[in-house]
Short mmCIF file of C-alpha atoms in Angstrom, two decimals:
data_model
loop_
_atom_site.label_atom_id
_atom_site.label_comp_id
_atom_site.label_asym_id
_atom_site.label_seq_id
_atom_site.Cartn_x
_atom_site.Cartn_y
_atom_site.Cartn_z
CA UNK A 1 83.70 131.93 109.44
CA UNK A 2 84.07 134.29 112.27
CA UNK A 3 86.78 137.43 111.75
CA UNK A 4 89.91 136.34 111.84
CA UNK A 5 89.67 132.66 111.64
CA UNK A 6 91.46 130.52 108.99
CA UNK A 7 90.15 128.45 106.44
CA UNK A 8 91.76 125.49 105.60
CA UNK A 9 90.49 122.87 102.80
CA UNK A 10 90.85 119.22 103.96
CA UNK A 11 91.45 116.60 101.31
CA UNK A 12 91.32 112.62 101.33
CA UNK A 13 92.88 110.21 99.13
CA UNK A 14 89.64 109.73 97.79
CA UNK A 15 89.34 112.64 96.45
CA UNK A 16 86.60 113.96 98.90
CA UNK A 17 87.39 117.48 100.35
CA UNK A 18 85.95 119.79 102.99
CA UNK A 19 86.52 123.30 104.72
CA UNK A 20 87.41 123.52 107.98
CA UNK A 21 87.63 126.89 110.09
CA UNK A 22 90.11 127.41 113.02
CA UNK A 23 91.61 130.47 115.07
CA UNK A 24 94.95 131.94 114.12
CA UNK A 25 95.79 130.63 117.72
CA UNK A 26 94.76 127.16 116.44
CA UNK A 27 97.47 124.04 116.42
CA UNK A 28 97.85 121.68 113.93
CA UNK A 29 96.04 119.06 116.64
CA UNK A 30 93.35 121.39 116.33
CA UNK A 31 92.95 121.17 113.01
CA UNK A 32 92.97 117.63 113.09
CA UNK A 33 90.25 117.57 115.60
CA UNK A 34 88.21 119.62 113.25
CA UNK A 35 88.77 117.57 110.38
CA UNK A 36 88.13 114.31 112.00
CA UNK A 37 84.47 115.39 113.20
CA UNK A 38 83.65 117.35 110.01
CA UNK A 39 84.60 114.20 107.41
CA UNK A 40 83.74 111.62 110.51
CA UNK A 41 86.94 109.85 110.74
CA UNK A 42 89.02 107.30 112.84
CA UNK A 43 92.36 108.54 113.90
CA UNK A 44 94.48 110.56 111.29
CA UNK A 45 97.54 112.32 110.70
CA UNK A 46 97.79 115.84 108.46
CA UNK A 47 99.77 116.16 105.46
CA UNK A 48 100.80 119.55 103.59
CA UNK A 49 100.42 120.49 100.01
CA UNK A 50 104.09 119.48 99.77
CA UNK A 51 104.21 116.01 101.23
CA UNK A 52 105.57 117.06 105.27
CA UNK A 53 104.17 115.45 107.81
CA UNK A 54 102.66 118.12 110.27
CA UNK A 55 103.43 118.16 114.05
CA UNK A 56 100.28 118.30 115.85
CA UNK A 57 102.09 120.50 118.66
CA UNK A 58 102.92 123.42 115.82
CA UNK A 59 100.99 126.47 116.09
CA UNK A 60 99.12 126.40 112.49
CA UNK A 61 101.29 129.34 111.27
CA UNK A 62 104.58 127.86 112.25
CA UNK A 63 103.06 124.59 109.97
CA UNK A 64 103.42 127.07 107.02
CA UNK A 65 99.78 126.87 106.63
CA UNK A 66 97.59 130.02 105.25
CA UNK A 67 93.96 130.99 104.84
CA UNK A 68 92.86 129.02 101.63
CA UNK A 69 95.64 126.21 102.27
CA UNK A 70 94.96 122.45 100.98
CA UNK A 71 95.97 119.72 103.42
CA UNK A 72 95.52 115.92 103.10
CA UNK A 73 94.12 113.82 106.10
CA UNK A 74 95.09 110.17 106.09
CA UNK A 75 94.19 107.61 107.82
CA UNK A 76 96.26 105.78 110.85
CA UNK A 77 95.95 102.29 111.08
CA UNK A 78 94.12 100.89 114.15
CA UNK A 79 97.04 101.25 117.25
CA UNK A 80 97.44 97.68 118.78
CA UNK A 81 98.84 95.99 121.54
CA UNK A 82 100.51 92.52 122.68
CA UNK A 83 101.23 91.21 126.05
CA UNK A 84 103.51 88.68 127.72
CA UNK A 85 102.74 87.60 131.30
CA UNK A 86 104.58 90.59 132.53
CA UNK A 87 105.09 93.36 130.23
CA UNK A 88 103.14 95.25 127.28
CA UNK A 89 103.97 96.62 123.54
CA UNK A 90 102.12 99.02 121.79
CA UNK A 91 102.44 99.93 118.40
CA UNK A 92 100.75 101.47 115.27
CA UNK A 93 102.08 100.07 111.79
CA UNK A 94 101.23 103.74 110.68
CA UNK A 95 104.17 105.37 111.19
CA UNK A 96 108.14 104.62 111.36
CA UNK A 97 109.27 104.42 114.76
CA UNK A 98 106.32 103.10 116.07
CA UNK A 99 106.69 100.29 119.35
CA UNK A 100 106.72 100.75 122.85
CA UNK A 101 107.28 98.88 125.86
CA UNK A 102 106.89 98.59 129.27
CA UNK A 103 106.43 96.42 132.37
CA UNK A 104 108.62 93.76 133.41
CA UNK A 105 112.24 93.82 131.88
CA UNK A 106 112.70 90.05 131.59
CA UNK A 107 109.04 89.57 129.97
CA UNK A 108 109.66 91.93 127.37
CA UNK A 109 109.41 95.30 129.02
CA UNK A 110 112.81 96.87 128.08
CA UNK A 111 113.23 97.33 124.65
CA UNK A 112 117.19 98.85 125.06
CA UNK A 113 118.59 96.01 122.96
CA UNK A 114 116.52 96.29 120.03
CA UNK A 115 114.84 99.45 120.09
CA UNK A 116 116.82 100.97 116.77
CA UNK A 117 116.07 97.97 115.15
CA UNK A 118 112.14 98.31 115.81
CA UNK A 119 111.05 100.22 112.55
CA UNK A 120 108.25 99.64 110.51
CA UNK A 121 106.33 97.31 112.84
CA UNK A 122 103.51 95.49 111.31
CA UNK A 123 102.67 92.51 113.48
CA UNK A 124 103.52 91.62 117.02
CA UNK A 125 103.06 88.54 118.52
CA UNK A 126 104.44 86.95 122.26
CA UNK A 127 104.80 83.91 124.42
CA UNK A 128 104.92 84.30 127.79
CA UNK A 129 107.67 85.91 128.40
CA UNK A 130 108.76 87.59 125.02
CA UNK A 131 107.86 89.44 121.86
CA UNK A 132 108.58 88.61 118.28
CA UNK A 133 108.14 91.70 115.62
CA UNK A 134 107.36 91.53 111.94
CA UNK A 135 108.98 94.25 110.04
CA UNK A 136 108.22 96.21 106.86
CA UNK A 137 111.40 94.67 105.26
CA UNK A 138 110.06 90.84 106.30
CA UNK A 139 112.76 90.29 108.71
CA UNK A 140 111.76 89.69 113.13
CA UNK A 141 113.37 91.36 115.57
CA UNK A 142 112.92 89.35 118.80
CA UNK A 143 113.54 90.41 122.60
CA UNK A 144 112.64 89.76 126.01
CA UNK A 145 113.20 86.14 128.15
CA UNK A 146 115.62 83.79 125.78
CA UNK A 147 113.85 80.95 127.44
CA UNK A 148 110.92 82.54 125.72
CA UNK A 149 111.85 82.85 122.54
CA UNK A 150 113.28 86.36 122.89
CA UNK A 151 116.62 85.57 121.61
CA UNK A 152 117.52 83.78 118.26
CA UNK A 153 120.77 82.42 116.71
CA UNK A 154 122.42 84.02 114.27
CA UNK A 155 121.44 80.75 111.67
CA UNK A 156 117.52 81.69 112.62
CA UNK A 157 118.00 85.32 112.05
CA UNK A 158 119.43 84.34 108.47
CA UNK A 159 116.40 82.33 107.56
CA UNK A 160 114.14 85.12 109.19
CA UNK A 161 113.58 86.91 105.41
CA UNK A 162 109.93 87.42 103.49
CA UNK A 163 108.10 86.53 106.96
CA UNK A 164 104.24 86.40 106.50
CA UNK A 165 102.82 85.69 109.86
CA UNK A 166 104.22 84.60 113.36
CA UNK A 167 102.50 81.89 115.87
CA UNK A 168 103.98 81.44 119.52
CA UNK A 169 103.78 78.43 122.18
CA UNK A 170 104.34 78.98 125.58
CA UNK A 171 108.05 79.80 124.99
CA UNK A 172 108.80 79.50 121.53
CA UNK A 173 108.21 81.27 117.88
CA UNK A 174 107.06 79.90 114.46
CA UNK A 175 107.14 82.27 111.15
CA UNK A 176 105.35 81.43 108.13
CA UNK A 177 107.46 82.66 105.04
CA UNK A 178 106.70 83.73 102.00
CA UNK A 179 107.08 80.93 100.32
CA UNK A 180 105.06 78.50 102.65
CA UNK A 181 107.82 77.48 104.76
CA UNK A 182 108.44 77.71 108.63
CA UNK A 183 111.26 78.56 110.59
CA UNK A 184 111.01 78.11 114.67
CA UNK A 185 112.97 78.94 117.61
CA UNK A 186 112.65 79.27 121.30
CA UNK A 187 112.52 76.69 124.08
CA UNK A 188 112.33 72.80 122.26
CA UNK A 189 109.75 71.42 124.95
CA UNK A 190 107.29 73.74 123.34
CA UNK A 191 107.67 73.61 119.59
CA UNK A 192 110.91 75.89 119.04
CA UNK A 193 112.36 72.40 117.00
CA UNK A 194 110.76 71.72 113.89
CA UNK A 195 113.50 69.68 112.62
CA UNK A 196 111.40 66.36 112.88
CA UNK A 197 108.97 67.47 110.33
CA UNK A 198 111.16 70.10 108.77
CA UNK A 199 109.99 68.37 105.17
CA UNK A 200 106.57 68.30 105.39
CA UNK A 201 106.82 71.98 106.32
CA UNK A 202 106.11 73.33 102.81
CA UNK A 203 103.17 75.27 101.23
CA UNK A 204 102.27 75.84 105.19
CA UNK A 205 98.63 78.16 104.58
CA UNK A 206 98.84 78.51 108.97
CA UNK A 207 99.73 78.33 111.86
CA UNK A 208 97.95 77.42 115.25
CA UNK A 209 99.46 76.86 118.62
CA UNK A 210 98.57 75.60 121.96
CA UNK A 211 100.67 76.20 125.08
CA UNK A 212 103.13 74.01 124.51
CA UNK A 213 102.93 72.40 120.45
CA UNK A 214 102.02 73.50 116.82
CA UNK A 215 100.02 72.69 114.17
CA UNK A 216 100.40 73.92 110.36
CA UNK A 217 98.37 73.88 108.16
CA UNK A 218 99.52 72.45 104.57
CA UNK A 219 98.03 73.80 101.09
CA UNK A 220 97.13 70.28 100.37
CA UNK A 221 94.52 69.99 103.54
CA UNK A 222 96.59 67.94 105.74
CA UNK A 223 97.98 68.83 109.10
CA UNK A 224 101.33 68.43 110.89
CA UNK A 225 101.99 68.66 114.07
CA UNK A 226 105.53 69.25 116.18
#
């Protein structure tokens, strides 16, 4: 490496490792970069010998990190995003705080009601006019048009635990739980009722939707529709 420079050994989980050289001036993006074209990786985020996440703004000295240094690179999930017919959400189920918003406030777009309760993201799905969240901890966190779906009852958020996978309508939600049942809400014109088949809602394997109505799948091959 030229005078100077640092060199800094990049793990993986795997247990494959390489050495990377950057300036004294270098950040901890920088370091990245040079990691993620030396091992040929997607996006990733760098990890010190004991467990801290690293800023990618820090200067690689104010990181704590020396000449000779071992840092681990992981691997982000894929970022993602989800749309209404007026507004956007972005998220990453990579890190913590992890969902953004923006366009039109009544499709979704203003996230000011729910925003602390938006951690640990893993799925994101939306009507027209709202977005439904799956959490680490199984529970939704819904927002945007309650027309849409982007409001529940306090009885819905109760059920709401262990959710699997979410399906929407035009203006309503379903959730598949973990143990194979479904819980909807939203408008009733387009499926946010399930009440007439409530029963034959069991061992549900999924969900598909058209604009307006559901159908479920049941473990046993047969089909309901609401």
């Amino acid at each position: 490496s030229c005078l100077g420079d640092l060199t800094i050994i990049v793990a993986l989980p795997s247990g494959r490792t390489t050495e990377v050289s950057v300036s004294q001036s270098a950040t901890v993006a920088d370091l990245r970069a040079t990691a993620v074209r030396a091992l040929q990786l997607g996006a990733v985020r760098i990890i010190s010998a004991d467990g801290t996440v690293l800023d990618p703004t820090l200067p690689i000295d104010r990181a704590g990190l020396q000449s000779g240094d071992t840092v681990t690179a992981v691997a982000l999930p894929p970022a993602k995003l989800a749309a209404t017919y007026g507004a956007f959400a972005f998220w990453s189920s990579g890190t913590s705080t992890n969902l953004t918003a923006w366009g039109d406030r009544e499709c979704g777009g203003n996230l000011r009601r729910v925003k602390n309760s938006l951690v640990d993201v893993q799925e994101v799905q939306s009507s027209s006019s709202a977005f439904a969240a799956i959490l680490a901890n199984g529970k939704v966190v819904a927002w945007g048009d309650f027309e849409g779906g982007g409001e529940m009852t306090q009885g819905v958020k109760r059920k709401l635990q262990n959710v699997q996978h979410l399906q929407s309508t035009h203006s309503a939600f379903a959730a598949i739980l973990e143990d194979g049942s479904v819980v909807t809400w939203g408008d009733k014109r387009a499926g946010g009722n399930s009440s007439s088949v409530k029963k034959r809602l069991k061992n549900v394997q999924q969900i598909q939707a058209t604009e307006w109505a559901f159908a479920a799948i049941i473990s046993d091959g047969s089909v309901v529709t609401w």
